[in-house]
Coordinates of C-alpha atoms and ligand atoms in Angstrom, one line a residue:
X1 CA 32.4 40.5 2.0
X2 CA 29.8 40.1 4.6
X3 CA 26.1 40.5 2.9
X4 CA 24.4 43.5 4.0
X5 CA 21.9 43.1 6.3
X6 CA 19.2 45.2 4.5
X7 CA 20.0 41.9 1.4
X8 CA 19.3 39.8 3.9
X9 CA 16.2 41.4 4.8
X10 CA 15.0 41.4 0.9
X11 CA 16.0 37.9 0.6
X12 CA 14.3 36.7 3.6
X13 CA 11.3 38.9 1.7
X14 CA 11.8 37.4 -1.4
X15 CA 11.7 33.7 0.3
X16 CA 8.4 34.3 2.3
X17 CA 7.1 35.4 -1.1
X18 CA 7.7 32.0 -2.6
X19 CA 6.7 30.3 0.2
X20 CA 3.0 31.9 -0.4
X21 CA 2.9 31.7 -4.5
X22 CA 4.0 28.0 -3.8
X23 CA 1.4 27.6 -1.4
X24 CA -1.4 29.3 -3.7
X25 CA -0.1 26.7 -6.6
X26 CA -0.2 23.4 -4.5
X27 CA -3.4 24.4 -3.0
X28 CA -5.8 26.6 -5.1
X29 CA -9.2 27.7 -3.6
X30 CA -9.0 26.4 -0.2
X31 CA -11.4 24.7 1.0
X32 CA -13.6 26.0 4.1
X33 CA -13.0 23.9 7.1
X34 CA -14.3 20.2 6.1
X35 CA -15.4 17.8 9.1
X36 CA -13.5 14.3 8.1
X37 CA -13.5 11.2 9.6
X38 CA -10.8 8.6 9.5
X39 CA -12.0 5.1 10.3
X40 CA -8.8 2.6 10.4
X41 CA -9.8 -0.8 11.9
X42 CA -6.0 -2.3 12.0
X43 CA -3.6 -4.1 15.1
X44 CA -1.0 -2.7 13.2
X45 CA 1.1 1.1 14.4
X46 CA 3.0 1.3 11.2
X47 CA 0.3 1.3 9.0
X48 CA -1.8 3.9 10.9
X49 CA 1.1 6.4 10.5
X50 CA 1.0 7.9 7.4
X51 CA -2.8 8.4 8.1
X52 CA -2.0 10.0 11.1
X53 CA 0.6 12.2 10.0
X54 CA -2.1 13.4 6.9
X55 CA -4.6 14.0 9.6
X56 CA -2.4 16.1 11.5
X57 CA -1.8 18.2 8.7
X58 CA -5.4 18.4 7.2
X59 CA -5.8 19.3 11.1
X60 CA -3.2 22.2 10.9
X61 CA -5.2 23.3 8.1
X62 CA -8.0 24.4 10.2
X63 CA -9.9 21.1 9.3
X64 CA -11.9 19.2 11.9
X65 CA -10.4 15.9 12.0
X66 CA -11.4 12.9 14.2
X67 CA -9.7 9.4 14.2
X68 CA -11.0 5.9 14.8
X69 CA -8.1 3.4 15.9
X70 CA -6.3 2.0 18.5
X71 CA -3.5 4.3 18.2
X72 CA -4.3 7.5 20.1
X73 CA -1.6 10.5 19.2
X74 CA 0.9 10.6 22.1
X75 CA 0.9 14.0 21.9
X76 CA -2.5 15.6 21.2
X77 CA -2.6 18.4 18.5
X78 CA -5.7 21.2 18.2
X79 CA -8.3 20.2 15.7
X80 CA -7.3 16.4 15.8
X81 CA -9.6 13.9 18.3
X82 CA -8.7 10.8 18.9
X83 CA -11.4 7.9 19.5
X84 CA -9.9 4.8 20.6
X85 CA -11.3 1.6 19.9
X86 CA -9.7 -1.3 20.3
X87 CA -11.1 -4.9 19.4
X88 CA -9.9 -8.0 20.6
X89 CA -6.8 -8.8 18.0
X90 CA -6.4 -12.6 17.1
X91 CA -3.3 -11.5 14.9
X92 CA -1.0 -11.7 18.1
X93 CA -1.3 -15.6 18.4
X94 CA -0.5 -15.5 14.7
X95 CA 2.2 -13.5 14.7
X96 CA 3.7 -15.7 17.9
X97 CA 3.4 -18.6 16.3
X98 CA 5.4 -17.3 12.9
X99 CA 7.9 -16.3 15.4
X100 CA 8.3 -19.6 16.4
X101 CA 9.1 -20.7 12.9
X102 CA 5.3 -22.6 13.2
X103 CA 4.7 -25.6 11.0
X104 CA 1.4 -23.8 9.2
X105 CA 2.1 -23.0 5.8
X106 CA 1.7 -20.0 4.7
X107 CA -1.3 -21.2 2.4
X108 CA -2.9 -22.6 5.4
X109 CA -2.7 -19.3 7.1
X110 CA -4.0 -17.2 4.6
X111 CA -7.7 -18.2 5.5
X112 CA -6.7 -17.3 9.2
X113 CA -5.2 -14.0 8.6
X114 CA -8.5 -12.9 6.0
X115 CA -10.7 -14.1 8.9
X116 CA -8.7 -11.7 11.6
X117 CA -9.1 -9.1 9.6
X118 CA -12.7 -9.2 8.7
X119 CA -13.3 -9.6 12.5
X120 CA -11.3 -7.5 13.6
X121 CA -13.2 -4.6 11.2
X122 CA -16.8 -6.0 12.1
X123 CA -15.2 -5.7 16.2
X124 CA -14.3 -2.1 15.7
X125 CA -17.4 -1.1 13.4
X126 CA -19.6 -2.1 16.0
X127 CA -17.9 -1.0 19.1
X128 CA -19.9 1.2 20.9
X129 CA -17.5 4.0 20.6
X130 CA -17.7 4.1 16.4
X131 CA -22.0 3.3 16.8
X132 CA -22.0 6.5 19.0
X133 CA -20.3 8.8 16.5
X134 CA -22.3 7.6 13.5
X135 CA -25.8 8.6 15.5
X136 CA -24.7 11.9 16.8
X137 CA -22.4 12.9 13.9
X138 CA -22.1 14.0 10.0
X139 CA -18.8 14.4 8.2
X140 CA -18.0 15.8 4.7
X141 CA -15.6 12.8 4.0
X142 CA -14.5 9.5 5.5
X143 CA -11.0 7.9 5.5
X144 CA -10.8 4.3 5.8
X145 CA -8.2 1.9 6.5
X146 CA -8.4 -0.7 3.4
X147 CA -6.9 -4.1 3.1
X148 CA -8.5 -7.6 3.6
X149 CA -11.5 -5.6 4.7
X150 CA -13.4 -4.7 1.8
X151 CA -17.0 -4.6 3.2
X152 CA -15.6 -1.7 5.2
X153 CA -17.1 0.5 1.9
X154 CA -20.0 0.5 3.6
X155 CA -19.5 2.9 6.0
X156 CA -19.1 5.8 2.8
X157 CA -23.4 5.0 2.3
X158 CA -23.3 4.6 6.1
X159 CA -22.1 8.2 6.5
X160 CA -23.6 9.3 3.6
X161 CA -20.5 10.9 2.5
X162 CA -17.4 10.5 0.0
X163 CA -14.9 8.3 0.6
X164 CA -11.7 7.9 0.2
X165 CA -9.6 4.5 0.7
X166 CA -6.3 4.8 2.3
X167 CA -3.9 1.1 1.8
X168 CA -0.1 1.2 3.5
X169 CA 1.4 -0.5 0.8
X170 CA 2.0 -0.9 -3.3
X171 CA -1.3 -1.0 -5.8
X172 CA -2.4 -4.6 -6.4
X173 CA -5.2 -6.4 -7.6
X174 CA -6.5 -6.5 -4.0
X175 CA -7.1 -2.9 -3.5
X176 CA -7.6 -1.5 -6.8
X177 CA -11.5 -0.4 -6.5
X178 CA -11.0 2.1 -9.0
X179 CA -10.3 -0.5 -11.4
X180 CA -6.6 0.8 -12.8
X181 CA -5.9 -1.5 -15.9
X182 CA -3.9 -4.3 -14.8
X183 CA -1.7 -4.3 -17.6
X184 CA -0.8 -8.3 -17.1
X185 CA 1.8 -8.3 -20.4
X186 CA 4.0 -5.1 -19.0
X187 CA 3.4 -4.6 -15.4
X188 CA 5.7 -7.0 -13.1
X189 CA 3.2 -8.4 -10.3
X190 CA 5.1 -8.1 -7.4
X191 CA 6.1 -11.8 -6.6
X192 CA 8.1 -11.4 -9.9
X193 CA 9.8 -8.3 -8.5
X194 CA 11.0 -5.2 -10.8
X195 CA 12.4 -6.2 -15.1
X196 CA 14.1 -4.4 -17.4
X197 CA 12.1 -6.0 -19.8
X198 CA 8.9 -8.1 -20.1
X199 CA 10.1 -11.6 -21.9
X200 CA 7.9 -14.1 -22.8
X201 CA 8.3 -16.6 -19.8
X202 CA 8.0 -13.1 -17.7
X203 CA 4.9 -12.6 -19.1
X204 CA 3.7 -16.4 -18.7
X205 CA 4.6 -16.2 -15.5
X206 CA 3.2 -13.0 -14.6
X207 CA -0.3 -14.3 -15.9
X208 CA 0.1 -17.6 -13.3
X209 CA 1.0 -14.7 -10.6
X210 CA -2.0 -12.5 -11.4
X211 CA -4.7 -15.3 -11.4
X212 CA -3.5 -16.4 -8.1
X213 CA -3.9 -12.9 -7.3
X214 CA -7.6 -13.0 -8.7
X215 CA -8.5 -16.2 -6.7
X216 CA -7.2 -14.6 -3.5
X217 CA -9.4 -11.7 -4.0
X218 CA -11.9 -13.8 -5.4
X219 CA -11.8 -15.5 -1.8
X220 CA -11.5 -12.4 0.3
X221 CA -14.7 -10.9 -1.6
X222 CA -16.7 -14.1 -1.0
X223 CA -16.0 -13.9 3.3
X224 CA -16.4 -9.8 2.9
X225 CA -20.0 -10.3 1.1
X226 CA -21.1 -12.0 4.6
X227 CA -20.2 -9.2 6.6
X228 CA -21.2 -6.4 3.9
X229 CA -24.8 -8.1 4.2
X230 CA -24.7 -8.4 8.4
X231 CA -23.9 -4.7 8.3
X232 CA -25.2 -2.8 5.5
X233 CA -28.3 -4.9 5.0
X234 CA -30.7 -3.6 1.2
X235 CA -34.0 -3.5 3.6
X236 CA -32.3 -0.6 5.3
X237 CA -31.6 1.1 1.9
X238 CA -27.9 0.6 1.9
X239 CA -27.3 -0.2 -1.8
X240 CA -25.4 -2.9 -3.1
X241 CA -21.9 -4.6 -2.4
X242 CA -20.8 -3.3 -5.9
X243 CA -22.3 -0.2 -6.1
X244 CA -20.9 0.9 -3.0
X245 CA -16.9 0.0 -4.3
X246 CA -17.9 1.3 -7.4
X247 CA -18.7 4.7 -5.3
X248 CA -15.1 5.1 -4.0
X249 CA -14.3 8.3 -4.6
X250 CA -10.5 8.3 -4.5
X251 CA -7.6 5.7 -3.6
X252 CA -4.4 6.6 -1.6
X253 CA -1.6 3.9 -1.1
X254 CA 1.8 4.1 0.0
X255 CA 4.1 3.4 -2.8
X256 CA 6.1 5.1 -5.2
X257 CA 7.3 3.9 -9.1
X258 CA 11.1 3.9 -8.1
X259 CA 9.9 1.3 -5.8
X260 CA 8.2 -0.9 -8.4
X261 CA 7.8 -0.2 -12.2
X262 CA 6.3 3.0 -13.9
X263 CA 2.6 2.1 -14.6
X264 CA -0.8 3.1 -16.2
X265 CA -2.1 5.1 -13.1
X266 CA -5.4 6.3 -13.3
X267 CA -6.1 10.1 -11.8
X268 CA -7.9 8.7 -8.7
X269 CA -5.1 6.2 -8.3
X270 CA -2.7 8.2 -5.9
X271 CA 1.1 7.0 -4.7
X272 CA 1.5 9.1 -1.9
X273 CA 4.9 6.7 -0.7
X274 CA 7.1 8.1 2.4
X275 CA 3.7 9.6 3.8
X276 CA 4.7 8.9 7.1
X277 CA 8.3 9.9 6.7
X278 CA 9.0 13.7 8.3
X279 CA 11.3 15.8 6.1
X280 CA 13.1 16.6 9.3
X281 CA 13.3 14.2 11.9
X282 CA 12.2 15.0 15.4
X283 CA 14.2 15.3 18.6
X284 CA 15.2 11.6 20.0
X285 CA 14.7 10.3 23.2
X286 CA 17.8 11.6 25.4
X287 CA 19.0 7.9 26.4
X288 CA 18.7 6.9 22.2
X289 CA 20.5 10.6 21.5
X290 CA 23.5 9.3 23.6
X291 CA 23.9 6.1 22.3
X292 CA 23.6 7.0 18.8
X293 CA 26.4 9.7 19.6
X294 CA 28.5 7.8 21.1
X295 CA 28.6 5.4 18.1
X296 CA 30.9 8.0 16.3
X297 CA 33.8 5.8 15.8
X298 CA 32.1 2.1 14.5
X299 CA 28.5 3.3 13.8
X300 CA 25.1 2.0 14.9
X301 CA 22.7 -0.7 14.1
X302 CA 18.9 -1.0 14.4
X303 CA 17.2 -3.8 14.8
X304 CA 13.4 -4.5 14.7
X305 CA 10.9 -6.7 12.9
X306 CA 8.2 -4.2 13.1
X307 CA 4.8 -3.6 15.1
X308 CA 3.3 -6.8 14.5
X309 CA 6.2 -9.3 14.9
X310 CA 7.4 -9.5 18.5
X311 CA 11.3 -10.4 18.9
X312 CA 10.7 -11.7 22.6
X313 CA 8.2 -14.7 20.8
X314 CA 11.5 -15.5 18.3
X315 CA 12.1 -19.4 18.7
X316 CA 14.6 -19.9 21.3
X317 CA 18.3 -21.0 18.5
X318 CA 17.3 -18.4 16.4
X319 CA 17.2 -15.5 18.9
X320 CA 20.7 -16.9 19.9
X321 CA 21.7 -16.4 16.7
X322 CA 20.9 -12.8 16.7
X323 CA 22.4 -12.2 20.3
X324 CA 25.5 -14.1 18.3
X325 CA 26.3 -12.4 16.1
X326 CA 25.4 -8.8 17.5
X327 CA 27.5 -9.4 20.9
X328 CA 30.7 -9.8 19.2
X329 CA 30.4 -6.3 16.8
X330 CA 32.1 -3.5 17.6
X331 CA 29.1 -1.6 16.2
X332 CA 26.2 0.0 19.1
X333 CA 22.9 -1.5 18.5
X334 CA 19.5 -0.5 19.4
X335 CA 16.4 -3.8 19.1
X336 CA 12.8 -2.9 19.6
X337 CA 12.4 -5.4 22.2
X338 CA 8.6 -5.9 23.3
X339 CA 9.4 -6.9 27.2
X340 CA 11.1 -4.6 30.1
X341 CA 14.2 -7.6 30.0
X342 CA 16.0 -9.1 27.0
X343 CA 18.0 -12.3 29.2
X344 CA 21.5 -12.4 27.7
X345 CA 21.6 -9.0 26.5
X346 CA 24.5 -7.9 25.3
X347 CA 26.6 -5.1 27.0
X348 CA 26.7 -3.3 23.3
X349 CA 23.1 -3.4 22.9
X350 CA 20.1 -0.9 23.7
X351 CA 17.0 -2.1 23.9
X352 CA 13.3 -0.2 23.6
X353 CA 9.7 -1.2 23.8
X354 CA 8.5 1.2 20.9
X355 CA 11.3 3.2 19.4
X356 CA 10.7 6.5 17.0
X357 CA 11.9 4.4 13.7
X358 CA 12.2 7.2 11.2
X359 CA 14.4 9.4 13.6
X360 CA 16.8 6.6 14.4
X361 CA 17.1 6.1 11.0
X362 CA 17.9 9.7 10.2
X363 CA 20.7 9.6 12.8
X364 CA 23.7 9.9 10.9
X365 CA 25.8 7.4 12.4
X366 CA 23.3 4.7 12.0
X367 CA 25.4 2.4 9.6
X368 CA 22.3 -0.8 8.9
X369 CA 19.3 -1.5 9.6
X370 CA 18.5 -5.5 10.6
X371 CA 14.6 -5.5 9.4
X372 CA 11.5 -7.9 8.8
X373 CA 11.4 -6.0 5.4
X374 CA 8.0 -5.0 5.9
X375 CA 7.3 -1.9 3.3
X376 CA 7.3 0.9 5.7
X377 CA 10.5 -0.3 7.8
X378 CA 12.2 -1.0 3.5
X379 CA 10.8 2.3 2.3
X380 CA 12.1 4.6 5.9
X381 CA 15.0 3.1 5.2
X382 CA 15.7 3.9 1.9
X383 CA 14.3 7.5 2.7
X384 CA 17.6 7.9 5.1
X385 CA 20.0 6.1 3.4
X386 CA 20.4 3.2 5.1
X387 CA 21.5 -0.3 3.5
X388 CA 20.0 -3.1 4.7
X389 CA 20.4 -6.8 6.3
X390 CA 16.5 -8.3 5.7
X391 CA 15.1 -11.7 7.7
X392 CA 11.6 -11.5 5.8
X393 CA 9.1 -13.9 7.5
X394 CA 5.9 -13.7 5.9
X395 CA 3.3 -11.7 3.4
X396 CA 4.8 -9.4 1.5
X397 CA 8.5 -9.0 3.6
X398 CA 10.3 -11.4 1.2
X399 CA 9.2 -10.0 -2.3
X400 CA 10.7 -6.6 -0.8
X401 CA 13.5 -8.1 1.0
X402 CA 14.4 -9.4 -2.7
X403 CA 13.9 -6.1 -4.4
X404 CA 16.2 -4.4 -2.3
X405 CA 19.1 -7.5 -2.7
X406 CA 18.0 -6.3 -6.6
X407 CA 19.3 -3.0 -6.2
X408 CA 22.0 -3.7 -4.8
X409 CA 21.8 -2.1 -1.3
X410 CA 21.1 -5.1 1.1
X411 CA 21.3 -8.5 1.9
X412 CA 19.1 -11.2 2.7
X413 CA 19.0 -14.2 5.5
X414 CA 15.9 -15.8 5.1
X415 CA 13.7 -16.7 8.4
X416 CA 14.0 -20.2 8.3
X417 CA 17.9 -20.2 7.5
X418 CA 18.7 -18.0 10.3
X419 CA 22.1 -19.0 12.1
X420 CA 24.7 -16.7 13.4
X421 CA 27.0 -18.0 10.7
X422 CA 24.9 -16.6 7.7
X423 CA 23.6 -13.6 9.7
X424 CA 27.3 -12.7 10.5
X425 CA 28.4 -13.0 7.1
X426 CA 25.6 -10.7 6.0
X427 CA 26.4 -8.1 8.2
X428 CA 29.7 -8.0 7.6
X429 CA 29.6 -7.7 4.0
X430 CA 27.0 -4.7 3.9
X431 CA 29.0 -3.0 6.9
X432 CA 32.4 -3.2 5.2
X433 CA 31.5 -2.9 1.5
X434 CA 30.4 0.8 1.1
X435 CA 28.8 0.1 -2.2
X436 CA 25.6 -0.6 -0.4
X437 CA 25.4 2.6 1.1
X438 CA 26.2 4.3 -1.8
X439 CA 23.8 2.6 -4.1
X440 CA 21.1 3.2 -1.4
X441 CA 22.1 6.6 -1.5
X442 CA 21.4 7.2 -5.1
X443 CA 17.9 5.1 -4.9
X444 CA 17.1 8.0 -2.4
X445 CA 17.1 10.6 -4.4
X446 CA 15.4 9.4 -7.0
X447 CA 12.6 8.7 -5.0
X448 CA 13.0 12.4 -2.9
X449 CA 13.0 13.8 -5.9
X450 CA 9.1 15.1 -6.9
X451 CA 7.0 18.0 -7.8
X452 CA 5.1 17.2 -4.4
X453 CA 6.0 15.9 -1.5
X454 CA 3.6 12.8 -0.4
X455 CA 1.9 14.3 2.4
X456 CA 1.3 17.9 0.4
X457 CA 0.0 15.4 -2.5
X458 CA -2.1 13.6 0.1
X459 CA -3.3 16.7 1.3
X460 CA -4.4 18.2 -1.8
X461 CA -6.3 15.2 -2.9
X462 CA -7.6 15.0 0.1
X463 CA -9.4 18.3 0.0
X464 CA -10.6 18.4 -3.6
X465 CA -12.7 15.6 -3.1
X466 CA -14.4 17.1 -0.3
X467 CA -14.2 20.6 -2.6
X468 CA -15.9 18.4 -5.2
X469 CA -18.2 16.8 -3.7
X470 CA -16.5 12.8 -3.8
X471 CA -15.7 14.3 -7.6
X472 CA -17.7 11.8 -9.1
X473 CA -16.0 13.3 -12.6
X474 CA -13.0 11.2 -11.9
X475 CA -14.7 7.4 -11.7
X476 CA -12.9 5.5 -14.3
X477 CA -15.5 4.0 -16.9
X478 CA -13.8 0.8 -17.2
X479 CA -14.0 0.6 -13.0
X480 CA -18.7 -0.7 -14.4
X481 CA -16.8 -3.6 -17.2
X482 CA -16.8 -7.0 -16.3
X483 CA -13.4 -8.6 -18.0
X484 CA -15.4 -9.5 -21.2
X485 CA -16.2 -6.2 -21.6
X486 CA -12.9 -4.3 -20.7
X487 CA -11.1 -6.3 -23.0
X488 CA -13.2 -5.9 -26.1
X489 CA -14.2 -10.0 -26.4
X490 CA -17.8 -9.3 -26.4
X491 CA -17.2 -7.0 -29.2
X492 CA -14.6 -9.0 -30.7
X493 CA -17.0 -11.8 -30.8
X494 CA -19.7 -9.1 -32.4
X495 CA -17.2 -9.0 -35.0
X496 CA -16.6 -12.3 -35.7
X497 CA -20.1 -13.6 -36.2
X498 CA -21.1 -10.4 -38.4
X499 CA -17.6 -11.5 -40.3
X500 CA -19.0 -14.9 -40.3
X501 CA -22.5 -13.9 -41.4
X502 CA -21.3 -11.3 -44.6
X503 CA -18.8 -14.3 -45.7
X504 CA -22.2 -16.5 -45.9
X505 CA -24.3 -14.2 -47.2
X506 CA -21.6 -13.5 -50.4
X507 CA -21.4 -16.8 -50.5
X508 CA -24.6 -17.7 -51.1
X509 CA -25.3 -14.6 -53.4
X510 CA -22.8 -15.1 -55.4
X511 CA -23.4 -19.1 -56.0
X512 CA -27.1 -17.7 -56.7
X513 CA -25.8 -15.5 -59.5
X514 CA -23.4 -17.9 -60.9
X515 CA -25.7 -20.4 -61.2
X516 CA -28.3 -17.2 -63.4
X517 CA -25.4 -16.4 -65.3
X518 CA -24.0 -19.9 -65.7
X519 CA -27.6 -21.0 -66.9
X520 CA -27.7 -18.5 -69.4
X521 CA -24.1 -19.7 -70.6
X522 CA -24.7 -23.0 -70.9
X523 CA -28.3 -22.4 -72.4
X524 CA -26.4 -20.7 -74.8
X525 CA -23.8 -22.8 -75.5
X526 CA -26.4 -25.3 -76.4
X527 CA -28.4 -23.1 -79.0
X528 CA -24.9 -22.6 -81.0
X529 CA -23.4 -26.4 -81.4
X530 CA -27.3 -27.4 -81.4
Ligands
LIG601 C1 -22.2 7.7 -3.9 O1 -21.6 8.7 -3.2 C2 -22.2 9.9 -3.1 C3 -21.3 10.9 -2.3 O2 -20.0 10.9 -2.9 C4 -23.6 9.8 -2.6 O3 -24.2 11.1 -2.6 C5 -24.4 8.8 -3.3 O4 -25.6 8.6 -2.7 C6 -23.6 7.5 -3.4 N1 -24.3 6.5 -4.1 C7 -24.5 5.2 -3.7 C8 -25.2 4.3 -4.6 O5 -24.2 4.9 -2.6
LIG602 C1 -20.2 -8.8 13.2 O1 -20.5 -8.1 14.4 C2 -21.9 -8.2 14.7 C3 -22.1 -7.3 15.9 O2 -21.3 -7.6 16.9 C4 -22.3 -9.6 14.9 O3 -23.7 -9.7 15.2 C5 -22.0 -10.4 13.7 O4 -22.3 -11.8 13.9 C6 -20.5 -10.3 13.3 N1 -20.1 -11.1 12.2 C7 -20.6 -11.0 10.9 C8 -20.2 -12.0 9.9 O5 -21.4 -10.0 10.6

């Protein structure tokens, strides 16, 4: 039976229907186009992506949206302007020298990476690009780029407008201005990766984890305070370092609680992981189309250690290892390759300057993905499906490089042991055991599966704080409490010296009328044998 078309017609009806009473639930009240401003001071592409893709939404939505990075859209969209500003970035000679398996520790480069950052913000704040807009303009709400930055809250009294912080990665102590309860005896820090259950040595060790957590941030707020004071100076009647975090209305970062533990989340506390993932992935580049094609009968394999890392600065034995082990697959490859030659290039390899990540990964004959493990390259690739092969080489790459190994859908080759023997072995084991891709499979549905996706969350939080006004009504009382205070050991104390001071005061009254009522006893006594 072939459906009639007038069924058709009514379904199609029925559909458009839904579309619109979905629409009206998601997004109640619209609001009236809102002028925002995102502000994101960063070196790196991957993190400015899931802003971008809000933006260009928010933008579609008849807002007025204007972005401050070095990352222009390649392809402008109406309502969307793009301010480029670009400070110098002393993260490349960092990132080199990782590459080249450099002998600073990663303690040692901590201080270094803080400082870039901090500059790097200060650079782009005042550039004469961002100093122009703040004269000639007013916004309704400010986005800003947040991580090793903090005195960037500034720019919210700067503006003299809500604002919301956006980070590209999980919740931490580092980030959380809204003060979400930290939850030390149940919630896994990351460095201890994801538990079934919270034992005591988990928990001993998850307090070690969290203070040096404390101190780091402890550290980074000491260098912010300098440039908070240089740039939002009192005697111009900016107000405090405190009070401005404390006035964050809202913050956005990209993570989801498949990816770590469920936790206490606060309402202004919003996972919005995948942002920058499309639903449906765009059109590929013709010459990647082909290639990817053509890998029918073995599969594909993508390679790339993300935006920051470059592979052409990999120490010299250890990009032979790679060239190894992928010359002799039968698999196609594709390597984000950061220079127009790769010398000894295999003849089964493609390479690509920048390469549309999240569409190669969709590809369905893409079979692994060889990866830095940073969080957006681990999370795209869970999105798709893909198992992977991790080299983590600093910050945050090996604690998710570990998670995934967890779950059973990849495998791990750390930096410093890299040789074709291990990398080899890894690769073979994930491509010829499909339990990785199942399992990966599985992990991406739960984390698909929501009452919102993350951009339409994004979106709606987005506009009720500029409905509301920064929607003061959701700041988080215990966000004002010192730790004293938050947990209860000013009260607790309170307790114990008013305990201390009844237990005296009985004391004392009752020895006073023993002592009567003895008396009289005694006095007694005496009278009787007397
Ligand atoms: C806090 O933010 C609101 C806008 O959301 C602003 O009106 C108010 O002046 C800010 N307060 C401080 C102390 O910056
Ligand atoms: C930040 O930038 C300003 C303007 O370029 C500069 O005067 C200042 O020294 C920089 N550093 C700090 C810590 O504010």
């Amino acid at each position: 039976m072939v459906p009639s078309v007038d069924r058709m017609k009514s379904c199609s009806f029925l559909l458009s229907i839904a579309v619109i009473v979905a629409a009206t639930v998601l997004f109640p009240d619209e609001v009236e186009s809102a002028k925002i401003l995102c502000f994101f001071p960063s070196p790196s592409k991957s993190h400015v992506l899931g802003p971008q893709r809000l933006l260009k939404n928010l933008a579609n939505r008849g807002h007025e949206v204007t972005m401050v990075s070095e990352f222009p859209l390649t392809k402008p969209v109406k309502n969307y302007r793009d301010i480029y500003v670009q400070a110098e970035n002393e993260f490349a000679a960092i990132m080199a020298e990782v590459m080249q398996g450099g002998n600073q520790s990663m303690i040692t480069m901590i201080p270094t990476a803080i400082k870039a950052s901090l500059e790097y913000t200060n650079k782009s704040l005042n550039s004469p690009q961002f100093q122009q807009l703040i004269r000639e303009e007013r916004f309704d709400l400010v986005i800003l780029g947040f991580f090793m930055n903090d005195f960037i809250v500034g720019v919210g009294p700067l503006l003299k407008c809500p604002t919301i912080l956006y980070y590209s990665a999980g919740l931490s102590e580092l980030v959380n201005v809204v003060g979400n309860p930290r939850e030390i005896a149940s919630v896994p820090q990351a460095h201890l990766g994801r538990k079934s259950s919270m034992t005591f040595f988990d928990r001993l060790m998850n307090v070690v984890l969290n203070l040096m957590e404390t101190l780091f941030h402890t550290y980074i707020q000491y260098q912010s305070r300098i440039y908070y004071r240089n740039n939002f100076p009192s005697e111009k009647g900016f107000p405090s370092y405190e009070e401005a975090k404390l006035n964050v209305s809202l913050l956005m970062y990209n993570s989801h609680f498949t990816q770590t533990s469920p936790r206490p989340l606060l309402p202004n506390a919003i996972e919005v992981g995948g942002l920058q993932i499309k639903p449906e992935p765009d059109p590929l580049p013709e010459e990647i189309q082909a290639w990817l094609d053509g890998a029918e009968e073995h599969g594909a394999i993508f390679l790339s250690f993300g935006s920051n890392l470059k592979s052409s600065t990999l120490q010299q034995e250890k990009l032979e290892a790679i060239i190894g082990t992928l010359g002799k697959l039968k698999q196609r490859v594709i390597w984000k390759w950061d220079t127009d030659r790769m010398p000894g290039k295999p003849a089964n390899v493609l390479v690509g300057k920048w390469l549309p990540q999240d569409d190669i990964l969709a590809h369905t004959n893409l079979k692994l993905f060889i990866t830095h493990g940073g969080q957006g390259s681990v999370t795209e690739a869970m999105y798709h499906g893909v198992p992977i092969v991790g080299i983590p080489i600093m910050a945050d790459q090996d604690t998710n490089a570990a998670q995934v190994v967890r779950d059973g859908w990849g495998e791990v080759v750390p930096f410093d042991e890299l040789t074709e023997a291990k990398l080899t072995a890894a690769v073979q084991r994930v491509l010829s055991d499909g339990k990785y891709s199942e399992r990966v499979k599985q992990i991406a549905t739960l984390f698909r599966d929501r009452p919102h996706s993350a951009l339409d969350l994004a979106t709606y939080w987005v506009e009720y704080v500029v409905r509301h006004k920064g929607a003061k009504h959701l700041h988080y009382l215990g966000a004002d409490l010192n730790f004293m205070q938050r947990s209860l050991i000013d009260v607790a104390a309170f307790v114990a010296v008013a305990l201390y001071v009844i237990y005296k005061l009985s004391r004392f009254t009752l020895g006073k009328i023993k002592k009567v009522v003895c008396g009289r006893i005694r006095r007694e006594n005496k009278l009787k044998f007397n």
